[in-house]
C-alpha atoms as one frame of an Amber mdcrd trajectory, in Angstrom:
protein
  -8.129 -34.317  23.431  -9.122 -37.343  21.340 -11.225 -37.415  18.176 -14.546
 -38.150  19.919 -14.034 -35.353  22.433 -13.333 -32.908  19.608 -16.428 -34.114
  17.782 -18.644 -33.573  20.812 -17.313 -30.028  21.327 -17.498 -29.007  17.682
 -21.008 -27.550  17.809 -20.048 -25.398  20.787 -17.125 -23.780  18.996 -17.164
 -20.834  16.603 -14.804 -18.867  14.393 -11.136 -19.709  14.183 -11.245 -22.165
  17.089 -13.818 -24.277  15.271 -11.782 -24.193  12.067  -8.609 -25.241  13.910
 -10.478 -28.145  15.510 -11.875 -29.276  12.146  -8.370 -29.155  10.652  -6.952
 -31.293  13.440  -9.761 -33.822  12.927  -9.123 -33.971   9.190  -5.517 -34.883
  10.007  -6.423 -37.427  12.685  -4.308 -40.541  11.899  -7.202 -42.953  12.569
 -10.394 -41.066  11.698  -9.153 -38.300   9.405  -9.571 -37.741   5.676  -7.224
 -39.868   3.516  -6.521 -36.963   1.138  -5.713 -34.487   3.920  -3.493 -37.045
   5.630  -1.362 -37.435   2.487  -0.615 -33.724   2.162   2.713 -32.071   2.931
   3.936 -28.471   2.976   5.039 -28.746  -0.654   1.941 -30.521  -1.936  -0.358
 -27.765  -0.659   1.525 -24.897  -2.326  -0.282 -25.148  -5.717  -3.638 -25.043
  -3.898  -2.537 -21.971  -1.920  -1.575 -20.122  -5.087  -4.849 -21.090  -6.759
  -6.892 -19.866  -3.794  -4.974 -16.563  -3.705  -5.765 -15.960  -7.377  -9.428
 -16.791  -6.798  -9.512 -14.154  -4.049  -7.957 -11.653  -6.454 -10.503 -12.536
  -9.139 -13.450 -12.076  -6.772 -12.129  -8.651  -5.767 -11.497  -7.566  -9.359
 -15.030  -8.631 -10.302 -16.393  -6.925  -7.160 -18.157 -10.172  -6.298 -18.558
  -9.469  -2.589 -20.982 -12.348  -2.166 -18.320 -14.802  -3.312 -15.345 -13.040
  -1.689 -15.935 -14.282   1.899 -16.006 -17.866   0.581 -12.760 -17.369  -1.332
 -11.130 -15.712   1.684 -12.250 -18.689   3.746 -10.570 -21.043   1.283  -7.369
 -19.006   1.571  -7.583 -18.943   5.378  -7.938 -22.715   5.336  -4.570 -22.920
   3.581  -2.933 -21.045   6.471  -4.705 -23.294   8.972  -3.487 -26.359   7.060
   0.136 -25.180   7.200  -0.305 -24.410  10.903  -1.551 -27.954  11.555   1.396
 -29.470   9.702   3.782 -27.222  11.628   2.158 -28.235  14.919   2.421 -31.937
  14.114   6.132 -31.540  13.364   6.751 -29.372  16.426   7.868 -26.395  14.328
   5.071 -23.842  14.869   1.310 -23.562  15.252  -1.444 -21.079  14.411  -0.877
 -19.016  17.565   2.829 -18.627  16.789   1.969 -17.521  13.242  -0.452 -14.909
  14.589   2.032 -13.790  17.261   4.853 -13.407  14.724   2.584 -11.336  12.470
   1.474  -9.157  15.384   5.076  -8.456  16.395   6.015  -7.604  12.795   3.114
  -5.184  12.370   3.900  -3.397  15.627   7.609  -3.216  14.761   6.936  -1.830
  11.265   4.417   0.781  12.415   6.230   2.821  15.079   4.163   5.845  13.988
   1.082   3.991  15.245   2.294   1.848  18.155   5.400   3.774  19.251   5.777
   6.243  22.099   5.195   9.216  19.783   1.874   8.112  18.307   0.600  11.695
  18.433   3.292  12.814  15.988   1.886  13.390  12.493   4.261  11.956   9.906
   4.194  12.545   6.165   3.572   9.550   3.917   7.125   9.816   2.581   8.579
   9.608   6.113   6.369   6.632   6.970   7.490   4.880   3.785  11.150   5.658
   4.532  10.877   4.300   8.070   9.121   1.192   6.747  11.927   0.475   4.274
  14.614   1.117   6.915  12.975  -1.334   9.302  12.654  -3.960   6.559  16.322
  -3.434   5.640  17.319  -3.995   9.255  15.201  -7.150   9.367  16.918  -8.494
   6.243  20.356  -7.888   7.779  19.356  -9.613  11.010  17.917 -12.543   9.065
  21.052 -13.037   6.953  23.427 -12.523   9.872  25.755 -10.543   7.607  26.982
  -6.965   7.876  26.086  -6.318   4.228  22.791  -7.448   2.742  21.532  -6.637
  -0.741  18.322  -4.637  -0.864  17.101  -7.308  -3.296  17.545 -10.005  -0.665
  14.512 -12.155   0.216  12.426 -11.293  -2.874  10.830 -14.697  -3.545  11.957
 -16.275  -6.818   8.604 -18.081  -6.990   6.630 -14.836  -7.383   4.844 -14.367
 -10.729   7.420 -12.795 -13.052   5.714  -9.414 -13.405   5.139  -9.104  -9.647
   8.776  -9.996  -8.989   9.982  -7.470 -11.575   7.918  -4.726  -9.961   9.205
  -5.617  -6.491  12.818  -5.586  -7.716  12.282  -2.175  -9.338  10.653  -0.795
  -6.196  13.606  -1.877  -4.058  16.104  -0.366  -6.518  14.113   2.860  -6.634
  14.332   3.118  -2.844  18.058   3.896  -3.133  17.563   6.242  -6.099  18.263
   3.798  -8.949  15.237   4.858 -10.961  13.982   7.068 -13.745  12.921  10.512
 -12.495   9.489  10.145 -14.089   7.329   7.847 -16.206   8.558   9.451 -19.444
  12.072   8.188 -18.757  10.684   4.709 -18.160   8.687   4.980 -21.395  11.800
   6.028 -23.320  13.446   2.839 -22.046  10.549   0.833 -23.491  11.137   2.403
 -26.904  14.844   1.631 -26.598  14.094  -2.020 -25.798  11.647  -2.255 -28.731
  14.366  -0.970 -31.069  16.841  -3.530 -29.724  14.287  -6.321 -30.121  13.593
  -5.250 -33.727  17.328  -5.285 -34.443  17.624  -8.845 -33.157  14.569  -9.927
 -35.140  16.051  -8.479 -38.341  19.340 -10.174 -37.561  17.446 -13.399 -36.932
  16.177 -13.419 -40.487  19.741 -13.981 -41.587  20.801 -16.054 -38.576  18.194
 -18.499 -37.317  20.201 -19.421 -34.196  19.820 -16.168 -32.220  16.655 -17.168
 -30.335  18.422 -16.714 -26.986  19.322 -13.102 -27.819  15.759 -12.442 -28.978
  14.428 -13.912 -25.727  16.878 -11.736 -23.784  15.688  -8.560 -25.526  12.044
  -9.580 -25.141  12.611 -10.087 -21.415  14.129  -6.610 -21.173  11.021  -5.232
 -22.871   8.689  -6.915 -20.384  10.847  -5.584 -17.538  10.764  -2.049 -18.964
   6.984  -2.162 -19.445   6.614  -3.292 -15.842   8.614  -0.243 -14.789   6.157
   1.998 -16.644   3.312   0.353 -14.709   5.118   1.004 -11.422   5.685   4.669
 -12.257   1.975   5.012 -13.019   1.072   3.464  -9.669  -0.357   0.381 -11.370
   0.291  -3.286 -10.670   1.734  -4.899 -13.800   0.283  -8.318 -12.988  -3.192
  -6.886 -12.458  -2.985  -4.742 -15.597  -2.054  -7.841 -17.604  -4.883  -9.864
 -16.079  -7.305  -7.106 -17.049  -5.929  -7.141 -20.600  -6.392 -10.923 -20.694
  -9.992 -10.551 -19.546 -10.711  -7.812 -22.095  -9.268  -9.805 -24.982 -11.144
 -12.949 -23.902 -14.421 -11.034 -23.636 -14.019  -9.460 -27.053 -12.858 -12.650
 -28.737 -15.848 -14.557 -27.374 -18.071 -11.822 -28.819 -16.337 -12.228 -32.170
 -17.121 -15.949 -32.005 -20.771 -15.161 -31.259 -21.008 -12.751 -34.219 -19.443
 -15.284 -36.557 -21.790 -17.984 -35.305 -24.808 -15.717 -35.833 -23.700 -15.272
 -39.435 -23.182 -19.050 -39.699 -19.493 -18.477 -40.326 -16.494 -20.396 -39.040
 -13.564 -18.337 -37.776 -11.182 -20.795 -39.431 -12.811 -20.064 -42.774 -12.565
 -16.278 -42.373  -9.606 -14.224 -43.509  -7.673 -12.116 -41.033  -9.254  -8.999
 -42.541 -12.761 -10.442 -42.046 -12.005 -11.342 -38.434 -10.593  -7.846 -37.868
 -13.855  -6.417 -39.181 -15.788  -8.449 -36.596 -13.304  -7.373 -33.917 -13.840
  -3.705 -34.699 -17.600  -4.273 -34.612 -17.307  -5.730 -31.117 -15.173  -2.778
 -29.957 -17.706  -0.328 -31.397 -20.539  -2.081 -29.559 -18.638  -1.695 -26.266
 -18.165   2.058 -26.607
């Protein structure tokens, strides 16, 4: 189907079919968009990550008027990859959807299997899920032995990757029995970091060791989040938002008093900070 034929049929199409047609027209070598035509798999990745975070932000803010638009932007990323795959003869949107359908059916035997009437406990469902994923990793690697940490993307945000690593390790029992054990590890890492910092006062060249201990602390804190059933990345984003909100309020208070933050002492700024916190409670 050529460009003009697609254009004439566009108003008759709806939903995903219309979006797929639009994407193919944007990539039309003669009539398409110059920017879209220049894109590759790698060049789109930053846009995909940005759109995913915008979806997360809309959900966290409970902005359900904006959420469908952000989800549409994210869906467009998938459609874009599908178009590139189709042009190179690697895959298309239907093959993506089919692969996902097969995976979901395979990983949910308690829903789609022969014994769908059997009531399974959450723990059994989770165990089956992990066993199926383990088998998939072995089949993918083609090796008899495959690490349970295999296929965790290195490009994940650091806190998300840490939590995923910890979850996999916990699946085979390499874990603290409760959150208090994880919290004790945090205190241990803080003590080790303090020791390196004190040592650094005498030796200014131990920045690598300090960074190593600081990394261990972040990892341990992430483990506490996991034990509490919280997502470390989301918790940190919420902390960022809270600090930003309060700091902006501090700026407003200072401006109302015709004061510059740069001219205030740390104690004076702390006083404003506590005032903002009191106003929130």
